[in-house]
Amino acid sequence: MTQTDLRVLTARCAERRAALLDRLGDGLLLVRTAPETLRNGDVHHAWRPGSDLAWLTGFPEPEAVLCAWWDTSGRRPKLATVLFVRSRDKAREIWDGPRVGVAAARRRFGVDRAFPIAELWKRLPELLAPHARLFTTLGRDPEFDRRLFEVFGRLAFSGRRANAPAHPIIQDPTPALAELRCIKDDLEIAALRRAAEITAAGHVAAMRAAAPGMTEYQVQEILEGAFRRAGSPRNGYESIVASGRNACILHYIENQRRIRRGELLLIDAGAEHDLYTADITRTFPVGAPFSDAQAAVYDVVLKAQKAAIRQVRPGRPWDAVHKTAVRELTKGLIGLGVLRGSPAKRIEKGDFRQWYMHGTSHWLGMDVHDAGPYQDRDGKPVKFRPGMVLTVEPGLYFAADDRSVAKELRGIGVRIEDDVLVTDGAPEVLTAACPKERREMARA
Ligand code: GLY
Ligand code: MN
Ligand code: MN
C-alpha cells in the first residue's frame, strides 16, 4: 500500500470509527485483532488481521487493540482513540520482521495515542473508569475475559466507581459493526472488484490447464499461482477443487484425488486483495464435452442462478434470491425426472433439500461469509440496499450412492457462484469476467 493509499484509508477508518460510536453511543469501545494460533511447537498458522480491527484502523500487525469513546469534555464531542500495539523489539524483529512500533502507529494510523500492548491491562482501569458501558465481545478468549473481569474487580475496590455499578454494562458491538460493514464504501468496492478480477483470471487459468490424470491439488496450484501472480497475497478461504463425486462434498478441501477424463471439476475459490475476497465457483468437465446428464444438471443450475441474480435489486428482501433459486431448481428437478408433481407442493414440503441443502447467498467482503445482518430489527429479511455485496450460488448435488435418482445423475455435483453488488438499479455481477456458459468455458 502506498503512503497516499494509507492516508486515504486512515481517513476513512476515522470516519468508520465515528459512525460506529455514533450507533453505539456513550461508552468505551474495545476491539482486538485476530489472535495468533499455534500449528505445532513454535510454528504458527499464517496470521491475518481480524477484519473488525482492520476495518476500523487498517492496522496490520498481531496483538493490536483499539479503544475509542466520545470525549465530551470539550465544547463539542470528539472521538478519542487509543491503539495498543507491539513495541519495537530488535531481537524479535530479527525472527519475525519489522514492527510498526508505538510511535509510528500513532503517526501513521491517525489515532490520538498509542501504547505498548504490554501496558493494556495496566491502563485499562483508567480508560474504563469513566464509562458506564463497555462495547466489547466476550466468550471468544477465556483468558481475555478473565483479565477483563479482574479489571472490573480492581475498579470496584478503587473507589473510582463509588456511585456507579461496580462494573460497566457490557454490550457486544458486533451487530452494529456488522450493519456498517455490510454497506461497502468506494474503497471497499474497488478492492472487491480487483479481488473478483483476479479470482476470475485464476479460474480461467484452471479451466485451461485442467486435464485428465492431474491431481486436484495440481489444478489448485495453477489456480492459486494465477492469484499470486496477479498480486493477491492469499486466498479468502481454502480452495475447493473437487472432481467427480467429491463435488457433492460441500466443504471438500482435501484436493488429493486424481481427475479422470469426462468428470466434472467443481472449483470454489477466491483471491484476496487488500483484505477483501471474492468467492467464485465454476463447474466444468475435464478433457471432454459435457455429457448429456451433466449438461442437463448444469443448465438447471445456471438458469436458477441467473433468475436468482435478477432479484438483487434495492428494496427486495434478501431471501427472494434463495426463494427464486429454490423455485427454479425444483422445476429443474421435476424436469430431470427426480421429483414429480407441482413445484409449489414440492417446495412446500422441502423435497429439494436432498439435492440442494445449502443457502443461496451470504454477504461478501473482508470475510468470505462477511459481517452483515440477515434480519432487520422486526425479524424480517433484510432488504437490499446499494453497496451491499453478496454471493449467488445455487447448486445440485446427487450423491454417488443416491438410489432415488437415475444412475447417470449419481455422482454429479454442480455449483455456480458469482459475487453481486447491489446498485441503485440492476445487479452488477462483479465476477462477470469468469465464463459460466458451457460453450464459453469450453473455449476459455
Ligand atoms: N466458498 C465458501 C462459500 O461459497 O460459501
Ligand atoms: Mn460463497
Ligand atoms: Mn464459494
Short mmCIF file of C-alpha atoms and ligand atoms in Angstrom, two decimals:
data_model
loop_
_atom_site.label_atom_id
_atom_site.label_comp_id
_atom_site.label_asym_id
_atom_site.label_seq_id
_atom_site.Cartn_x
_atom_site.Cartn_y
_atom_site.Cartn_z
CA MET A 1 0.00 0.00 0.00
CA THR A 2 1.44 3.42 -0.96
CA GLN A 3 1.68 6.31 1.53
CA THR A 4 -1.21 8.05 -0.26
CA ASP A 5 -3.34 4.91 -0.16
CA LEU A 6 -2.59 4.58 3.54
CA ARG A 7 -3.56 8.22 4.16
CA VAL A 8 -6.86 7.74 2.33
CA LEU A 9 -7.54 4.52 4.24
CA THR A 10 -6.60 6.10 7.58
CA ALA A 11 -9.02 8.98 7.00
CA ARG A 12 -11.73 6.52 6.03
CA CYS A 13 -11.09 4.42 9.11
CA ALA A 14 -11.56 7.53 11.29
CA GLU A 15 -14.98 8.03 9.66
CA ARG A 16 -15.85 4.38 10.26
CA ARG A 17 -14.94 4.64 13.95
CA ALA A 18 -17.11 7.74 14.32
CA ALA A 19 -20.00 6.01 12.52
CA LEU A 20 -19.72 3.02 14.84
CA LEU A 21 -19.56 5.08 18.04
CA ASP A 22 -22.48 7.16 16.75
CA ARG A 23 -24.51 3.98 16.72
CA LEU A 24 -23.24 2.65 20.00
CA GLY A 25 -23.44 5.90 21.97
CA ASP A 26 -21.56 6.64 25.19
CA GLY A 27 -19.16 4.01 26.40
CA LEU A 28 -15.73 2.56 25.75
CA LEU A 29 -15.26 0.51 22.58
CA LEU A 30 -12.61 -2.17 22.79
CA VAL A 31 -11.82 -4.19 19.65
CA ARG A 32 -8.99 -6.69 19.31
CA THR A 33 -7.38 -8.05 16.20
CA ALA A 34 -7.30 -11.79 15.42
CA PRO A 35 -5.22 -13.98 17.74
CA GLU A 36 -2.15 -15.81 16.51
CA THR A 37 -2.66 -19.57 16.54
CA LEU A 38 -0.06 -22.26 17.01
CA ARG A 39 0.15 -25.04 14.46
CA ASN A 40 2.64 -27.06 16.47
CA GLY A 41 5.69 -26.38 18.63
CA ASP A 42 6.76 -22.82 17.92
CA VAL A 43 5.26 -22.81 14.40
CA HIS A 44 2.24 -20.61 13.83
CA HIS A 45 -0.57 -20.77 11.30
CA ALA A 46 -0.39 -17.92 8.82
CA TRP A 47 -1.80 -14.87 10.56
CA ARG A 48 -4.28 -12.42 9.03
CA PRO A 49 -5.60 -9.25 10.70
CA GLY A 50 -9.00 -9.55 12.33
CA SER A 51 -11.48 -7.96 9.96
CA ASP A 52 -13.22 -5.72 12.51
CA LEU A 53 -10.00 -4.12 13.68
CA ALA A 54 -8.68 -3.86 10.12
CA TRP A 55 -11.92 -2.16 9.06
CA LEU A 56 -11.66 0.31 11.94
CA THR A 57 -7.91 1.06 11.79
CA GLY A 58 -6.11 -0.59 8.87
CA PHE A 59 -3.51 -1.68 11.41
CA PRO A 60 -1.68 -4.73 10.00
CA GLU A 61 0.03 -6.46 12.94
CA PRO A 62 -0.93 -9.07 15.56
CA GLU A 63 -1.71 -8.18 19.18
CA ALA A 64 -3.34 -4.84 18.38
CA VAL A 65 -6.24 -3.44 20.43
CA LEU A 66 -8.31 -0.36 19.68
CA CYS A 67 -10.09 1.67 22.36
CA ALA A 68 -12.38 4.52 21.32
CA TRP A 69 -15.03 6.70 23.00
CA TRP A 70 -16.75 10.03 22.74
CA ASP A 71 -14.78 12.62 24.68
CA THR A 72 -17.41 15.07 25.87
CA SER A 73 -15.12 17.23 27.98
CA GLY A 74 -14.81 19.94 25.30
CA ARG A 75 -17.47 22.10 23.73
CA ARG A 76 -18.14 19.53 21.05
CA PRO A 77 -17.94 15.76 21.47
CA LYS A 78 -14.78 14.44 19.88
CA LEU A 79 -13.86 10.88 19.19
CA ALA A 80 -10.89 9.79 21.30
CA THR A 81 -8.85 6.83 20.11
CA VAL A 82 -6.09 4.76 21.65
CA LEU A 83 -4.25 1.97 19.89
CA PHE A 84 -2.27 -0.66 21.78
CA VAL A 85 0.40 -2.26 19.58
CA ARG A 86 3.54 -4.36 19.86
CA SER A 87 6.63 -2.37 20.81
CA ARG A 88 9.67 -2.35 18.59
CA ASP A 89 11.92 -5.22 19.63
CA LYS A 90 15.26 -5.70 17.91
CA ALA A 91 15.63 -9.32 18.93
CA ARG A 92 12.09 -10.33 17.90
CA GLU A 93 12.28 -8.35 14.67
CA ILE A 94 15.26 -10.48 13.56
CA TRP A 95 12.96 -13.50 13.69
CA ASP A 96 9.55 -12.09 12.79
CA GLY A 97 10.28 -8.98 10.71
CA PRO A 98 9.92 -5.25 11.36
CA ARG A 99 7.16 -3.88 13.57
CA VAL A 100 5.35 -0.57 13.16
CA GLY A 101 6.02 0.26 16.80
CA VAL A 102 4.23 2.63 19.15
CA ALA A 103 5.38 6.00 17.82
CA ALA A 104 4.76 5.21 14.14
CA ALA A 105 1.41 3.58 14.98
CA ARG A 106 0.15 6.89 16.32
CA ARG A 107 1.60 8.92 13.44
CA ARG A 108 0.53 6.66 10.60
CA PHE A 109 -2.80 5.30 11.75
CA GLY A 110 -4.49 8.52 12.80
CA VAL A 111 -5.14 7.71 16.46
CA ASP A 112 -4.74 10.13 19.36
CA ARG A 113 -2.46 7.97 21.44
CA ALA A 114 -0.64 4.67 21.10
CA PHE A 115 0.75 2.46 23.87
CA PRO A 116 2.66 -0.82 24.05
CA ILE A 117 0.32 -3.80 24.14
CA ALA A 118 2.17 -4.94 27.25
CA GLU A 119 0.53 -1.99 29.07
CA LEU A 120 -3.05 -2.85 28.09
CA TRP A 121 -4.11 -4.36 31.42
CA LYS A 122 -2.34 -1.68 33.44
CA ARG A 123 -4.01 1.15 31.51
CA LEU A 124 -7.45 -0.34 31.04
CA PRO A 125 -8.82 0.53 34.53
CA GLU A 126 -8.05 4.19 33.91
CA LEU A 127 -9.61 4.10 30.42
CA LEU A 128 -12.66 2.24 31.67
CA ALA A 129 -13.30 4.14 34.91
CA PRO A 130 -15.43 6.98 33.46
CA HIS A 131 -17.65 4.74 31.36
CA ALA A 132 -20.96 3.14 32.27
CA ARG A 133 -20.80 0.89 29.22
CA LEU A 134 -18.12 -1.25 27.62
CA PHE A 135 -18.56 -2.32 23.99
CA THR A 136 -16.59 -5.50 23.55
CA THR A 137 -17.09 -9.14 22.62
CA LEU A 138 -16.81 -11.77 25.33
CA GLY A 139 -16.71 -15.55 25.06
CA ARG A 140 -14.01 -15.90 22.43
CA ASP A 141 -10.94 -15.99 24.62
CA PRO A 142 -11.33 -17.11 28.25
CA GLU A 143 -8.03 -15.51 29.24
CA PHE A 144 -9.13 -12.12 27.89
CA ASP A 145 -12.48 -12.43 29.69
CA ARG A 146 -10.74 -13.36 32.94
CA ARG A 147 -8.37 -10.40 32.79
CA LEU A 148 -11.22 -8.06 31.95
CA PHE A 149 -13.20 -9.25 34.98
CA GLU A 150 -10.08 -8.71 37.05
CA VAL A 151 -10.05 -5.09 35.86
CA PHE A 152 -13.69 -4.77 36.95
CA GLY A 153 -12.69 -6.10 40.35
CA ARG A 154 -9.85 -3.65 40.69
CA LEU A 155 -12.10 -0.78 39.66
CA ALA A 156 -14.82 -1.77 42.10
CA PHE A 157 -12.40 -1.61 45.02
CA SER A 158 -10.59 1.51 43.84
CA GLY A 159 -13.40 3.81 44.83
CA ARG A 160 -13.41 5.28 41.34
CA ARG A 161 -16.85 3.92 40.68
CA ALA A 162 -18.21 4.76 44.12
CA ASN A 163 -21.62 5.94 42.92
CA ALA A 164 -21.81 3.70 39.90
CA PRO A 165 -22.30 -0.02 39.34
CA ALA A 166 -19.10 -1.91 40.14
CA HIS A 167 -18.63 -2.90 36.55
CA PRO A 168 -19.86 -1.42 33.29
CA ILE A 169 -22.73 -2.79 31.26
CA ILE A 170 -21.15 -4.96 28.59
CA GLN A 171 -22.58 -4.72 25.12
CA ASP A 172 -21.34 -6.68 22.11
CA PRO A 173 -20.56 -4.19 19.30
CA THR A 174 -20.67 -6.95 16.65
CA PRO A 175 -24.24 -6.28 15.39
CA ALA A 176 -23.56 -2.55 14.97
CA LEU A 177 -20.26 -3.29 13.26
CA ALA A 178 -21.94 -5.82 11.01
CA GLU A 179 -24.62 -3.35 9.91
CA LEU A 180 -21.93 -0.86 8.95
CA ARG A 181 -19.59 -3.35 7.30
CA CYS A 182 -22.45 -4.70 5.21
CA ILE A 183 -22.69 -1.50 3.16
CA LYS A 184 -19.44 -1.20 1.22
CA ASP A 185 -17.87 2.19 0.51
CA ASP A 186 -15.97 3.13 -2.66
CA LEU A 187 -12.62 1.84 -1.34
CA GLU A 188 -14.16 -1.48 -0.43
CA ILE A 189 -15.99 -1.86 -3.74
CA ALA A 190 -12.74 -1.10 -5.60
CA ALA A 191 -10.94 -3.79 -3.57
CA LEU A 192 -13.73 -6.28 -4.21
CA ARG A 193 -13.68 -5.50 -7.93
CA ARG A 194 -9.96 -6.24 -8.04
CA ALA A 195 -10.37 -9.43 -5.98
CA ALA A 196 -13.11 -10.50 -8.40
CA GLU A 197 -10.94 -9.75 -11.41
CA ILE A 198 -8.00 -11.73 -10.05
CA THR A 199 -10.24 -14.60 -8.99
CA ALA A 200 -11.89 -14.78 -12.42
CA ALA A 201 -8.47 -14.90 -14.09
CA GLY A 202 -7.39 -17.72 -11.76
CA HIS A 203 -10.50 -19.77 -12.56
CA VAL A 204 -9.90 -19.29 -16.29
CA ALA A 205 -6.28 -20.43 -15.85
CA ALA A 206 -7.54 -23.54 -14.06
CA MET A 207 -10.13 -24.25 -16.77
CA ARG A 208 -7.40 -24.08 -19.40
CA ALA A 209 -4.95 -26.25 -17.52
CA ALA A 210 -7.14 -28.95 -16.01
CA ALA A 211 -6.53 -32.26 -17.76
CA PRO A 212 -7.27 -35.91 -17.07
CA GLY A 213 -4.58 -37.51 -14.92
CA MET A 214 -3.80 -34.36 -12.94
CA THR A 215 -4.49 -34.34 -9.24
CA GLU A 216 -6.90 -31.84 -7.77
CA TYR A 217 -4.05 -30.14 -5.93
CA GLN A 218 -2.13 -29.69 -9.17
CA VAL A 219 -5.08 -27.75 -10.57
CA GLN A 220 -5.24 -25.88 -7.26
CA GLU A 221 -1.58 -24.89 -7.71
CA ILE A 222 -2.33 -23.39 -11.14
CA LEU A 223 -5.40 -21.58 -9.85
CA GLU A 224 -3.63 -20.14 -6.82
CA GLY A 225 -0.43 -19.46 -8.76
CA ALA A 226 -2.51 -17.25 -11.05
CA PHE A 227 -3.93 -15.48 -7.98
CA ARG A 228 -0.43 -14.85 -6.64
CA ARG A 229 0.98 -13.70 -9.98
CA ALA A 230 -1.86 -11.20 -10.29
CA GLY A 231 -0.91 -9.70 -6.92
CA SER A 232 -3.13 -11.48 -4.42
CA PRO A 233 -1.10 -12.47 -1.36
CA ARG A 234 -3.53 -15.11 -0.10
CA ASN A 235 -6.90 -16.76 -0.60
CA GLY A 236 -10.03 -15.63 1.18
CA TYR A 237 -10.60 -19.28 2.20
CA GLU A 238 -9.27 -22.73 1.42
CA SER A 239 -9.83 -23.58 -2.24
CA ILE A 240 -12.27 -26.38 -3.02
CA VAL A 241 -11.04 -28.34 -6.05
CA ALA A 242 -13.43 -31.26 -6.22
CA SER A 243 -13.53 -33.76 -9.05
CA GLY A 244 -16.23 -36.32 -9.77
CA ARG A 245 -18.20 -37.34 -6.72
CA ASN A 246 -16.12 -35.05 -4.46
CA ALA A 247 -18.15 -32.16 -5.89
CA CYS A 248 -21.02 -33.40 -3.70
CA ILE A 249 -18.96 -32.73 -0.53
CA LEU A 250 -19.80 -29.11 0.14
CA HIS A 251 -16.65 -28.11 2.03
CA TYR A 252 -14.23 -30.52 0.33
CA ILE A 253 -10.70 -29.14 0.76
CA GLU A 254 -8.59 -32.29 0.70
CA ASN A 255 -7.92 -31.83 -3.02
CA GLN A 256 -5.88 -35.04 -3.26
CA ARG A 257 -7.71 -37.08 -5.87
CA ARG A 258 -6.58 -37.79 -9.44
CA ILE A 259 -9.05 -36.42 -12.00
CA ARG A 260 -10.47 -38.76 -14.65
CA ARG A 261 -11.46 -37.83 -18.19
CA GLY A 262 -15.02 -36.61 -18.54
CA GLU A 263 -15.54 -35.96 -14.84
CA LEU A 264 -16.88 -32.65 -13.64
CA LEU A 265 -14.45 -30.47 -11.71
CA LEU A 266 -16.02 -28.08 -9.21
CA ILE A 267 -13.71 -25.24 -8.17
CA ASP A 268 -14.78 -22.86 -5.40
CA ALA A 269 -12.01 -20.37 -4.73
CA GLY A 270 -11.44 -16.70 -4.01
CA ALA A 271 -8.37 -14.48 -4.08
CA GLU A 272 -7.95 -11.77 -1.50
CA HIS A 273 -6.99 -8.22 -2.44
CA ASP A 274 -6.35 -5.58 0.23
CA LEU A 275 -8.08 -7.94 2.69
CA TYR A 276 -11.24 -8.25 0.55
CA THR A 277 -12.08 -11.59 -1.00
CA ALA A 278 -14.02 -12.78 -3.99
CA ASP A 279 -15.87 -16.12 -3.95
CA ILE A 280 -16.39 -17.84 -7.30
CA THR A 281 -17.50 -21.38 -8.09
CA ARG A 282 -17.32 -22.88 -11.55
CA THR A 283 -18.02 -26.47 -12.61
CA PHE A 284 -16.83 -27.92 -15.91
CA PRO A 285 -15.94 -31.30 -17.43
CA VAL A 286 -12.27 -32.22 -17.77
CA GLY A 287 -10.88 -33.41 -21.10
CA ALA A 288 -14.31 -33.99 -22.66
CA PRO A 289 -17.50 -32.13 -23.50
CA PHE A 290 -20.39 -32.15 -21.00
CA SER A 291 -22.23 -35.47 -21.05
CA ASP A 292 -25.99 -35.21 -21.60
CA ALA A 293 -26.69 -35.79 -17.90
CA GLN A 294 -24.01 -33.29 -16.78
CA ALA A 295 -25.32 -30.70 -19.25
CA ALA A 296 -28.91 -31.20 -18.11
CA VAL A 297 -27.99 -30.63 -14.46
CA TYR A 298 -25.70 -27.74 -15.33
CA ASP A 299 -28.38 -25.95 -17.31
CA VAL A 300 -30.87 -26.22 -14.45
CA VAL A 301 -28.37 -24.68 -12.01
CA LEU A 302 -27.34 -21.94 -14.44
CA LYS A 303 -30.94 -20.97 -15.12
CA ALA A 304 -31.64 -20.86 -11.39
CA GLN A 305 -28.56 -18.74 -10.77
CA LYS A 306 -29.44 -16.19 -13.44
CA ALA A 307 -33.02 -15.92 -12.17
CA ALA A 308 -31.77 -15.52 -8.59
CA ILE A 309 -29.29 -12.80 -9.57
CA ARG A 310 -32.15 -10.79 -11.10
CA GLN A 311 -33.62 -10.50 -7.59
CA VAL A 312 -30.64 -8.46 -6.38
CA ARG A 313 -32.26 -5.04 -6.56
CA PRO A 314 -32.62 -2.32 -3.96
CA GLY A 315 -35.70 -2.79 -1.79
CA ARG A 316 -36.05 -6.53 -2.50
CA PRO A 317 -35.77 -8.80 0.58
CA TRP A 318 -32.54 -10.77 0.54
CA ASP A 319 -34.32 -14.13 0.82
CA ALA A 320 -36.00 -13.51 -2.55
CA VAL A 321 -32.71 -14.71 -4.03
CA HIS A 322 -32.92 -18.07 -2.26
CA LYS A 323 -36.63 -18.46 -2.91
CA THR A 324 -36.12 -17.86 -6.62
CA ALA A 325 -33.22 -20.31 -6.76
CA VAL A 326 -35.28 -22.95 -4.95
CA ARG A 327 -38.23 -22.45 -7.28
CA GLU A 328 -36.08 -22.81 -10.41
CA LEU A 329 -34.10 -25.76 -9.02
CA THR A 330 -37.31 -27.54 -8.04
CA LYS A 331 -38.77 -27.03 -11.51
CA GLY A 332 -35.48 -28.34 -12.87
CA LEU A 333 -35.59 -31.41 -10.62
CA ILE A 334 -39.07 -32.15 -11.93
CA GLY A 335 -37.76 -31.70 -15.50
CA LEU A 336 -34.91 -34.11 -14.76
CA GLY A 337 -37.41 -36.69 -13.53
CA VAL A 338 -36.00 -36.59 -9.99
CA LEU A 339 -39.18 -35.10 -8.48
CA ARG A 340 -42.79 -35.45 -9.51
CA GLY A 341 -45.83 -33.24 -9.02
CA SER A 342 -46.25 -29.49 -8.79
CA PRO A 343 -43.29 -27.24 -7.93
CA ALA A 344 -45.35 -25.42 -5.27
CA LYS A 345 -46.13 -28.64 -3.41
CA ARG A 346 -42.53 -29.92 -3.63
CA ILE A 347 -41.18 -26.59 -2.39
CA GLU A 348 -43.66 -26.52 0.48
CA LYS A 349 -42.53 -29.99 1.52
CA GLY A 350 -38.87 -29.01 1.15
CA ASP A 351 -38.19 -32.03 -1.09
CA PHE A 352 -35.44 -30.18 -2.95
CA ARG A 353 -33.26 -30.27 0.19
CA GLN A 354 -31.98 -33.74 -0.55
CA TRP A 355 -30.12 -32.28 -3.56
CA TYR A 356 -29.87 -28.60 -2.57
CA MET A 357 -29.02 -28.43 1.11
CA HIS A 358 -27.34 -25.03 1.49
CA GLY A 359 -28.39 -21.41 1.30
CA THR A 360 -28.02 -19.40 -1.90
CA SER A 361 -26.26 -16.30 -0.62
CA HIS A 362 -24.08 -14.74 2.01
CA TRP A 363 -22.62 -11.29 2.40
CA LEU A 364 -19.15 -10.89 0.97
CA GLY A 365 -16.35 -8.52 1.91
CA MET A 366 -13.36 -8.79 4.21
CA ASP A 367 -14.64 -12.18 5.32
CA VAL A 368 -15.92 -14.68 2.80
CA HIS A 369 -19.02 -15.07 4.95
CA ASP A 370 -18.99 -11.40 5.71
CA ALA A 371 -20.43 -9.41 8.54
CA GLY A 372 -23.97 -8.23 7.95
CA PRO A 373 -27.49 -8.78 9.24
CA TYR A 374 -29.87 -11.16 7.54
CA GLN A 375 -32.88 -9.97 9.50
CA ASP A 376 -33.97 -6.47 10.40
CA ARG A 377 -35.00 -5.45 13.93
CA ASP A 378 -38.50 -6.85 13.39
CA GLY A 379 -37.09 -10.23 12.42
CA LYS A 380 -37.97 -9.71 8.74
CA PRO A 381 -35.47 -10.47 5.95
CA VAL A 382 -33.18 -7.52 5.36
CA LYS A 383 -33.93 -5.52 2.23
CA PHE A 384 -31.17 -4.90 -0.28
CA ARG A 385 -29.52 -1.50 -0.24
CA PRO A 386 -26.94 -0.12 -2.67
CA GLY A 387 -23.42 -1.03 -1.57
CA MET A 388 -24.27 -4.49 -0.28
CA VAL A 389 -22.30 -7.32 -1.87
CA LEU A 390 -23.43 -10.93 -1.78
CA THR A 391 -22.84 -14.25 -3.47
CA VAL A 392 -25.45 -16.07 -5.52
CA GLU A 393 -24.52 -19.75 -5.53
CA PRO A 394 -27.19 -22.35 -6.23
CA GLY A 395 -26.16 -25.94 -6.83
CA LEU A 396 -27.43 -29.50 -7.21
CA TYR A 397 -25.65 -32.47 -5.67
CA PHE A 398 -26.52 -36.08 -6.45
CA ALA A 399 -24.55 -38.32 -4.12
CA ALA A 400 -22.86 -41.30 -5.74
CA ASP A 401 -24.95 -43.70 -3.65
CA ASP A 402 -28.28 -41.89 -4.15
CA ARG A 403 -30.54 -44.66 -5.39
CA SER A 404 -33.52 -42.33 -5.60
CA VAL A 405 -32.16 -40.76 -8.82
CA ALA A 406 -31.33 -42.17 -12.25
CA LYS A 407 -27.93 -43.84 -12.48
CA GLU A 408 -26.46 -41.27 -14.86
CA LEU A 409 -27.11 -38.48 -12.34
CA ARG A 410 -25.30 -40.16 -9.46
CA GLY A 411 -22.03 -38.53 -8.50
CA ILE A 412 -22.82 -35.27 -10.31
CA GLY A 413 -22.34 -32.10 -8.27
CA VAL A 414 -22.73 -28.65 -9.81
CA ARG A 415 -22.49 -25.24 -8.18
CA ILE A 416 -22.24 -21.89 -9.93
CA GLU A 417 -21.32 -18.90 -7.79
CA ASP A 418 -20.91 -15.22 -8.59
CA ASP A 419 -20.43 -12.09 -6.50
CA VAL A 420 -23.06 -9.41 -6.93
CA LEU A 421 -23.13 -5.74 -5.98
CA VAL A 422 -26.45 -4.10 -5.15
CA THR A 423 -26.63 -0.84 -7.10
CA ASP A 424 -29.36 1.79 -7.49
CA GLY A 425 -30.80 -0.35 -10.27
CA ALA A 426 -29.81 -3.59 -11.95
CA PRO A 427 -27.49 -6.01 -10.14
CA GLU A 428 -23.81 -5.72 -11.02
CA VAL A 429 -22.07 -9.09 -11.26
CA LEU A 430 -18.54 -8.31 -10.12
CA THR A 431 -17.34 -11.70 -11.31
CA ALA A 432 -18.90 -11.49 -14.79
CA ALA A 433 -15.47 -11.87 -16.41
CA CYS A 434 -15.40 -15.51 -15.33
CA PRO A 435 -17.17 -17.58 -18.05
CA LYS A 436 -20.09 -19.76 -16.99
CA GLU A 437 -21.90 -20.55 -20.25
CA ARG A 438 -21.00 -24.11 -21.23
CA ARG A 439 -19.63 -23.14 -24.64
CA GLU A 440 -17.61 -20.22 -23.19
CA MET A 441 -15.99 -22.41 -20.58
CA ALA A 442 -15.02 -24.90 -23.29
CA ARG A 443 -13.33 -22.06 -25.19
CA ALA A 444 -11.69 -20.47 -22.14
N1 GLY B 1 -16.58 -20.71 -0.50
C1 GLY B 1 -17.47 -20.75 0.57
C2 GLY B 1 -18.82 -20.44 0.14
O1 GLY B 1 -19.11 -20.45 -1.04
O2 GLY B 1 -19.66 -20.11 0.93
MN MN B 2 -19.96 -18.47 -1.16
MN MN B 3 -17.72 -20.28 -2.62
#
